[in-house]
PDB file of C-alpha atoms in Angstrom:
ATOM      1  CA  UNK A   1      93.518  66.006-115.968  1.00 45.00           C
ATOM      2  CA  UNK A   2      96.743  66.437-114.279  1.00 57.00           C
ATOM      3  CA  UNK A   3      95.554  66.936-110.833  1.00 78.00           C
ATOM      4  CA  UNK A   4      97.285  64.881-108.403  1.00 89.00           C
ATOM      5  CA  UNK A   5      95.484  65.015-105.022  1.00 92.00           C
ATOM      6  CA  UNK A   6      96.608  64.933-101.429  1.00 95.00           C
ATOM      7  CA  UNK A   7      94.829  65.770 -98.307  1.00 91.00           C
ATOM      8  CA  UNK A   8      96.023  69.286 -97.146  1.00 91.00           C
ATOM      9  CA  UNK A   9      96.996  68.733 -93.431  1.00 95.00           C
ATOM     10  CA  UNK A  10      97.946  65.911 -90.952  1.00 97.00           C
ATOM     11  CA  UNK A  11      98.597  66.110 -87.217  1.00 97.00           C
ATOM     12  CA  UNK A  12     100.058  63.461 -85.227  1.00 97.00           C
ATOM     13  CA  UNK A  13     101.823  62.946 -82.059  1.00 97.00           C
ATOM     14  CA  UNK A  14     105.502  62.292 -81.702  1.00 97.00           C
ATOM     15  CA  UNK A  15     106.003  58.337 -81.726  1.00 97.00           C
ATOM     16  CA  UNK A  16     102.843  57.565 -83.558  1.00 97.00           C
ATOM     17  CA  UNK A  17     102.655  56.412 -87.402  1.00 97.00           C
ATOM     18  CA  UNK A  18     101.858  58.989 -90.003  1.00 97.00           C
ATOM     19  CA  UNK A  19      99.975  58.047 -93.111  1.00 97.00           C
ATOM     20  CA  UNK A  20      99.838  60.488 -96.217  1.00 97.00           C
ATOM     21  CA  UNK A  21      97.679  59.490 -99.058  1.00 97.00           C
ATOM     22  CA  UNK A  22      98.018  60.552-102.774  1.00 96.00           C
ATOM     23  CA  UNK A  23      95.676  59.951-105.675  1.00 95.00           C
ATOM     24  CA  UNK A  24      97.503  60.237-108.891  1.00 90.00           C
ATOM     25  CA  UNK A  25      95.889  60.380-112.558  1.00 85.00           C
ATOM     26  CA  UNK A  26      98.188  58.624-115.168  1.00 78.00           C
ATOM     27  CA  UNK A  27      97.889  54.892-114.931  1.00 76.00           C
ATOM     28  CA  UNK A  28     100.895  54.560-117.160  1.00 78.00           C
ATOM     29  CA  UNK A  29     103.248  56.342-114.882  1.00 77.00           C
ATOM     30  CA  UNK A  30     106.438  54.333-114.326  1.00 81.00           C
ATOM     31  CA  UNK A  31     107.633  55.699-111.111  1.00 88.00           C
ATOM     32  CA  UNK A  32     105.924  57.643-108.222  1.00 92.00           C
ATOM     33  CA  UNK A  33     107.766  59.810-106.017  1.00 94.00           C
ATOM     34  CA  UNK A  34     107.683  61.346-102.339  1.00 96.00           C
ATOM     35  CA  UNK A  35     109.358  64.489-101.703  1.00 96.00           C
ATOM     36  CA  UNK A  36     109.691  66.337 -98.257  1.00 97.00           C
ATOM     37  CA  UNK A  37     109.796  70.187 -98.267  1.00 95.00           C
ATOM     38  CA  UNK A  38     110.938  71.932 -94.773  1.00 93.00           C
ATOM     39  CA  UNK A  39     110.134  75.551 -94.677  1.00 89.00           C
ATOM     40  CA  UNK A  40     112.270  77.846 -96.838  1.00 86.00           C
ATOM     41  CA  UNK A  41     113.966  74.834 -98.379  1.00 88.00           C
ATOM     42  CA  UNK A  42     114.077  73.054-101.519  1.00 90.00           C
ATOM     43  CA  UNK A  43     112.515  69.610-102.094  1.00 93.00           C
ATOM     44  CA  UNK A  44     114.307  66.524-100.837  1.00 94.00           C
ATOM     45  CA  UNK A  45     113.712  63.211-102.491  1.00 94.00           C
ATOM     46  CA  UNK A  46     112.581  60.647 -99.833  1.00 95.00           C
ATOM     47  CA  UNK A  47     111.645  57.657-101.721  1.00 95.00           C
ATOM     48  CA  UNK A  48     110.375  56.312-105.003  1.00 93.00           C
ATOM     49  CA  UNK A  49     108.573  53.147-106.118  1.00 93.00           C
ATOM     50  CA  UNK A  50     108.383  51.734-109.541  1.00 91.00           C
ATOM     51  CA  UNK A  51     104.930  50.866-110.975  1.00 88.00           C
ATOM     52  CA  UNK A  52     105.466  47.222-111.006  1.00 89.00           C
ATOM     53  CA  UNK A  53     105.833  47.021-107.222  1.00 92.00           C
ATOM     54  CA  UNK A  54     103.130  47.130-104.487  1.00 94.00           C
ATOM     55  CA  UNK A  55     105.281  48.127-101.734  1.00 96.00           C
ATOM     56  CA  UNK A  56     108.628  49.602-100.803  1.00 96.00           C
ATOM     57  CA  UNK A  57     110.258  49.782 -97.501  1.00 96.00           C
ATOM     58  CA  UNK A  58     113.050  52.108 -96.501  1.00 93.00           C
ATOM     59  CA  UNK A  59     113.884  52.425 -92.698  1.00 95.00           C
ATOM     60  CA  UNK A  60     110.983  54.387 -91.246  1.00 96.00           C
ATOM     61  CA  UNK A  61     109.408  54.765 -94.725  1.00 97.00           C
ATOM     62  CA  UNK A  62     106.792  52.387 -96.187  1.00 97.00           C
ATOM     63  CA  UNK A  63     105.250  53.272 -99.531  1.00 97.00           C
ATOM     64  CA  UNK A  64     102.198  51.480-100.790  1.00 97.00           C
ATOM     65  CA  UNK A  65     100.995  51.476-104.358  1.00 95.00           C
ATOM     66  CA  UNK A  66      97.577  50.344-105.509  1.00 94.00           C
ATOM     67  CA  UNK A  67      97.639  50.712-109.255  1.00 91.00           C
ATOM     68  CA  UNK A  68      94.038  49.725-109.748  1.00 91.00           C
ATOM     69  CA  UNK A  69      92.798  52.620-107.529  1.00 92.00           C
ATOM     70  CA  UNK A  70      95.686  54.990-108.565  1.00 91.00           C
ATOM     71  CA  UNK A  71      96.518  55.427-104.940  1.00 94.00           C
ATOM     72  CA  UNK A  72      99.829  55.966-103.308  1.00 95.00           C
ATOM     73  CA  UNK A  73     100.440  56.210 -99.635  1.00 97.00           C
ATOM     74  CA  UNK A  74     103.500  57.127 -97.460  1.00 98.00           C
ATOM     75  CA  UNK A  75     103.649  55.671 -93.940  1.00 98.00           C
ATOM     76  CA  UNK A  76     106.182  57.183 -91.556  1.00 97.00           C
ATOM     77  CA  UNK A  77     106.797  54.915 -88.637  1.00 97.00           C
ATOM     78  CA  UNK A  78     107.651  56.457 -85.302  1.00 97.00           C
ATOM     79  CA  UNK A  79     107.075  59.881 -86.443  1.00 97.00           C
ATOM     80  CA  UNK A  80     109.575  62.574 -85.036  1.00 97.00           C
ATOM     81  CA  UNK A  81     109.237  66.318 -84.594  1.00 95.00           C
ATOM     82  CA  UNK A  82     112.008  66.651 -87.399  1.00 95.00           C
ATOM     83  CA  UNK A  83     109.412  65.151 -89.926  1.00 97.00           C
ATOM     84  CA  UNK A  84     107.158  68.132 -89.732  1.00 97.00           C
ATOM     85  CA  UNK A  85     107.339  69.294 -93.233  1.00 96.00           C
ATOM     86  CA  UNK A  86     105.155  69.580 -96.435  1.00 96.00           C
ATOM     87  CA  UNK A  87     105.204  66.144 -98.208  1.00 97.00           C
ATOM     88  CA  UNK A  88     104.462  66.208-101.899  1.00 96.00           C
ATOM     89  CA  UNK A  89     103.834  62.985-104.023  1.00 96.00           C
ATOM     90  CA  UNK A  90     104.577  63.172-107.630  1.00 93.00           C
ATOM     91  CA  UNK A  91     103.957  61.069-110.692  1.00 90.00           C
ATOM     92  CA  UNK A  92     105.848  60.969-114.214  1.00 83.00           C
ATOM     93  CA  UNK A  93     103.590  61.790-117.035  1.00 75.00           C
ATOM     94  CA  UNK A  94     104.154  59.634-119.989  1.00 67.00           C
ATOM     95  CA  UNK A  95     103.528  62.328-122.558  1.00 59.00           C
ATOM     96  CA  UNK A  96     106.368  63.046-124.916  1.00 57.00           C
ATOM     97  CA  UNK A  97     108.940  64.297-122.433  1.00 66.00           C
ATOM     98  CA  UNK A  98     108.618  62.700-118.996  1.00 68.00           C
ATOM     99  CA  UNK A  99     107.216  65.515-117.003  1.00 80.00           C
ATOM    100  CA  UNK A 100     107.012  65.349-113.353  1.00 87.00           C
ATOM    101  CA  UNK A 101     103.650  66.410-112.014  1.00 89.00           C
ATOM    102  CA  UNK A 102     103.293  67.113-108.287  1.00 93.00           C
ATOM    103  CA  UNK A 103     100.325  66.626-105.843  1.00 94.00           C
ATOM    104  CA  UNK A 104      98.851  69.488-103.960  1.00 92.00           C
ATOM    105  CA  UNK A 105     101.183  68.605-100.808  1.00 95.00           C
ATOM    106  CA  UNK A 106     100.346  67.540 -97.220  1.00 97.00           C
ATOM    107  CA  UNK A 107     101.410  69.491 -94.430  1.00 96.00           C
ATOM    108  CA  UNK A 108     102.504  67.090 -91.541  1.00 97.00           C
ATOM    109  CA  UNK A 109     102.553  68.766 -87.948  1.00 97.00           C
ATOM    110  CA  UNK A 110     104.112  66.430 -85.397  1.00 97.00           C
ATOM    111  CA  UNK A 111     103.516  67.462 -81.882  1.00 95.00           C
ATOM    112  CA  UNK A 112     105.703  66.554 -78.644  1.00 92.00           C
TER     113      UNK A 112
ATOM    114  CA  UNK B   1     127.810  68.090 -99.936  1.00 63.00           C
ATOM    115  CA  UNK B   2     125.448  70.411-101.951  1.00 64.00           C
ATOM    116  CA  UNK B   3     125.123  69.029-105.401  1.00 92.00           C
ATOM    117  CA  UNK B   4     122.517  71.349-106.708  1.00 96.00           C
ATOM    118  CA  UNK B   5     123.405  74.984-105.715  1.00 96.00           C
ATOM    119  CA  UNK B   6     121.343  77.858-106.171  1.00 96.00           C
ATOM    120  CA  UNK B   7     122.427  81.446-105.771  1.00 91.00           C
ATOM    121  CA  UNK B   8     121.377  83.636-104.139  1.00 93.00           C
ATOM    122  CA  UNK B   9     119.063  82.213-101.478  1.00 94.00           C
ATOM    123  CA  UNK B  10     117.170  85.381-101.308  1.00 95.00           C
ATOM    124  CA  UNK B  11     117.113  88.043-104.106  1.00 96.00           C
ATOM    125  CA  UNK B  12     115.058  91.196-103.872  1.00 96.00           C
ATOM    126  CA  UNK B  13     114.504  93.299-106.958  1.00 95.00           C
ATOM    127  CA  UNK B  14     112.453  96.170-108.113  1.00 95.00           C
ATOM    128  CA  UNK B  15     109.459  96.083-110.085  1.00 96.00           C
ATOM    129  CA  UNK B  16     110.391  95.979-113.581  1.00 95.00           C
ATOM    130  CA  UNK B  17     114.060  95.599-113.072  1.00 96.00           C
ATOM    131  CA  UNK B  18     115.651  92.499-114.739  1.00 96.00           C
ATOM    132  CA  UNK B  19     116.900  89.871-112.314  1.00 97.00           C
ATOM    133  CA  UNK B  20     119.119  86.593-112.986  1.00 97.00           C
ATOM    134  CA  UNK B  21     118.814  83.608-110.669  1.00 97.00           C
ATOM    135  CA  UNK B  22     121.791  80.881-110.885  1.00 97.00           C
ATOM    136  CA  UNK B  23     121.843  77.165-110.555  1.00 97.00           C
ATOM    137  CA  UNK B  24     124.865  74.823-110.686  1.00 97.00           C
ATOM    138  CA  UNK B  25     125.168  71.215-110.478  1.00 97.00           C
ATOM    139  CA  UNK B  26     128.027  68.707-109.664  1.00 95.00           C
ATOM    140  CA  UNK B  27     126.078  65.637-110.692  1.00 93.00           C
ATOM    141  CA  UNK B  28     126.762  65.925-114.280  1.00 93.00           C
ATOM    142  CA  UNK B  29     123.075  65.343-115.018  1.00 93.00           C
ATOM    143  CA  UNK B  30     122.104  66.037-118.638  1.00 93.00           C
ATOM    144  CA  UNK B  31     118.621  67.619-117.600  1.00 93.00           C
ATOM    145  CA  UNK B  32     118.129  70.732-115.748  1.00 95.00           C
ATOM    146  CA  UNK B  33     114.742  72.219-114.773  1.00 95.00           C
ATOM    147  CA  UNK B  34     113.254  75.576-113.284  1.00 97.00           C
ATOM    148  CA  UNK B  35     110.285  75.504-111.120  1.00 96.00           C
ATOM    149  CA  UNK B  36     108.212  78.438-109.628  1.00 97.00           C
ATOM    150  CA  UNK B  37     106.601  77.715-106.326  1.00 95.00           C
ATOM    151  CA  UNK B  38     104.300  79.988-104.556  1.00 94.00           C
ATOM    152  CA  UNK B  39     102.956  79.742-100.837  1.00 85.00           C
ATOM    153  CA  UNK B  40     103.549  76.096-100.420  1.00 71.00           C
ATOM    154  CA  UNK B  41     101.726  75.271-103.504  1.00 89.00           C
ATOM    155  CA  UNK B  42     103.000  72.520-105.744  1.00 92.00           C
ATOM    156  CA  UNK B  43     105.954  73.597-107.684  1.00 93.00           C
ATOM    157  CA  UNK B  44     105.125  74.423-111.341  1.00 93.00           C
ATOM    158  CA  UNK B  45     107.466  73.670-114.250  1.00 94.00           C
ATOM    159  CA  UNK B  46     108.603  76.657-116.231  1.00 96.00           C
ATOM    160  CA  UNK B  47     111.038  75.005-118.737  1.00 94.00           C
ATOM    161  CA  UNK B  48     113.954  72.439-118.859  1.00 94.00           C
ATOM    162  CA  UNK B  49     116.982  71.881-120.705  1.00 95.00           C
ATOM    163  CA  UNK B  50     117.616  68.452-122.076  1.00 92.00           C
ATOM    164  CA  UNK B  51     121.502  68.884-122.882  1.00 93.00           C
ATOM    165  CA  UNK B  52     121.440  72.015-124.985  1.00 93.00           C
ATOM    166  CA  UNK B  53     117.852  71.561-126.037  1.00 93.00           C
ATOM    167  CA  UNK B  54     115.429  74.141-124.530  1.00 94.00           C
ATOM    168  CA  UNK B  55     111.877  73.150-123.658  1.00 92.00           C
ATOM    169  CA  UNK B  56     109.426  75.820-122.608  1.00 93.00           C
ATOM    170  CA  UNK B  57     106.191  74.884-120.949  1.00 92.00           C
ATOM    171  CA  UNK B  58     103.242  76.258-122.928  1.00 91.00           C
ATOM    172  CA  UNK B  59     101.878  78.480-120.098  1.00 92.00           C
ATOM    173  CA  UNK B  60     105.251  79.959-119.236  1.00 96.00           C
ATOM    174  CA  UNK B  61     105.183  83.681-119.569  1.00 94.00           C
ATOM    175  CA  UNK B  62     107.448  85.306-122.178  1.00 94.00           C
ATOM    176  CA  UNK B  63     108.951  87.369-119.392  1.00 94.00           C
ATOM    177  CA  UNK B  64     110.862  84.085-118.297  1.00 97.00           C
ATOM    178  CA  UNK B  65     113.899  83.296-120.099  1.00 96.00           C
ATOM    179  CA  UNK B  66     116.538  80.827-119.432  1.00 97.00           C
ATOM    180  CA  UNK B  67     120.124  80.128-120.530  1.00 96.00           C
ATOM    181  CA  UNK B  68     122.330  77.022-120.021  1.00 97.00           C
ATOM    182  CA  UNK B  69     126.003  77.891-121.187  1.00 96.00           C
ATOM    183  CA  UNK B  70     127.463  74.660-120.119  1.00 95.00           C
ATOM    184  CA  UNK B  71     126.531  71.264-118.430  1.00 95.00           C
ATOM    185  CA  UNK B  72     126.937  72.507-114.944  1.00 96.00           C
ATOM    186  CA  UNK B  73     125.143  75.847-115.096  1.00 97.00           C
ATOM    187  CA  UNK B  74     121.712  77.136-115.805  1.00 97.00           C
ATOM    188  CA  UNK B  75     120.248  80.622-115.320  1.00 97.00           C
ATOM    189  CA  UNK B  76     116.764  81.951-115.023  1.00 97.00           C
ATOM    190  CA  UNK B  77     116.290  85.515-116.255  1.00 97.00           C
ATOM    191  CA  UNK B  78     113.185  87.495-115.581  1.00 97.00           C
ATOM    192  CA  UNK B  79     113.089  90.477-117.952  1.00 96.00           C
ATOM    193  CA  UNK B  80     110.548  92.804-116.137  1.00 95.00           C
ATOM    194  CA  UNK B  81     109.485  91.277-112.963  1.00 96.00           C
ATOM    195  CA  UNK B  82     106.122  92.072-111.707  1.00 95.00           C
ATOM    196  CA  UNK B  83     104.487  91.685-108.387  1.00 94.00           C
ATOM    197  CA  UNK B  84     103.051  88.523-109.216  1.00 94.00           C
ATOM    198  CA  UNK B  85     106.445  86.967-109.954  1.00 97.00           C
ATOM    199  CA  UNK B  86     107.359  86.974-106.181  1.00 97.00           C
ATOM    200  CA  UNK B  87     107.842  83.417-105.396  1.00 96.00           C
ATOM    201  CA  UNK B  88     110.406  80.639-104.600  1.00 96.00           C
ATOM    202  CA  UNK B  89     112.522  79.480-107.716  1.00 97.00           C
ATOM    203  CA  UNK B  90     113.426  75.874-107.440  1.00 96.00           C
ATOM    204  CA  UNK B  91     116.184  74.305-109.886  1.00 97.00           C
ATOM    205  CA  UNK B  92     116.373  70.585-110.227  1.00 95.00           C
ATOM    206  CA  UNK B  93     118.596  68.184-112.331  1.00 94.00           C
ATOM    207  CA  UNK B  94     118.335  64.616-113.306  1.00 92.00           C
ATOM    208  CA  UNK B  95     119.287  61.942-115.935  1.00 88.00           C
ATOM    209  CA  UNK B  96     116.499  61.077-118.430  1.00 82.00           C
ATOM    210  CA  UNK B  97     113.967  59.299-116.576  1.00 77.00           C
ATOM    211  CA  UNK B  98     115.748  59.314-113.216  1.00 83.00           C
ATOM    212  CA  UNK B  99     114.537  61.237-110.113  1.00 87.00           C
ATOM    213  CA  UNK B 100     115.037  64.821-109.983  1.00 90.00           C
ATOM    214  CA  UNK B 101     117.412  66.365-107.419  1.00 92.00           C
ATOM    215  CA  UNK B 102     116.400  69.800-106.057  1.00 94.00           C
ATOM    216  CA  UNK B 103     118.427  72.800-104.871  1.00 95.00           C
ATOM    217  CA  UNK B 104     117.437  74.795-101.824  1.00 93.00           C
ATOM    218  CA  UNK B 105     115.681  77.619-104.082  1.00 95.00           C
ATOM    219  CA  UNK B 106     115.987  81.154-104.466  1.00 96.00           C
ATOM    220  CA  UNK B 107     113.205  83.316-102.727  1.00 96.00           C
ATOM    221  CA  UNK B 108     112.382  86.387-104.896  1.00 97.00           C
ATOM    222  CA  UNK B 109     110.807  89.383-103.657  1.00 96.00           C
ATOM    223  CA  UNK B 110     109.625  92.345-105.702  1.00 95.00           C
ATOM    224  CA  UNK B 111     109.530  95.911-104.316  1.00 93.00           C
TER     225      UNK B 111
END
């Protein structure tokens, strides 16, 4: 199937690390993405990882990829209240046109 | 600088009255997409244009149409909006096999 799964909700305190998890379906996906959506806004591309990589770090963001388990995670270090948003992982489905399939989204709430 | 621009940000229309949503881009990307998103659910792809080639998703209702008069602009036409069409509509652009860049969306309400 095309279900990309995420936990629905994560609550952390400001300054802590946040880890958002994602399980995807297509083992042949070439790229996996993380998007952030603030209330009433569009999706902002945060980072992405190529499938031949295990890890990618970009400032406060660390992406880990476990291809064997088809598991992707996003770690946000020193989480700030401005990080409160919905986070979507997404994979490229290699079926004809490379369609982007989104996860169910994780709502991150950061409290002061 | 906004690179994918959607107008208007909020649109209210009456049940059954045709409505058009607009998207423009300054990125010169050859692929443009329209998504529907309801209540913080995952965005659902309606269709995309690869240059001038239109590609409809199998489950997109016939009520939804699209036009792409040139590289920069793409329109979403809803011929007879029903209450179930109230949603956020997101436009995105990309080069082939490259990340998609999204606009801020148009929130459509149906009276």
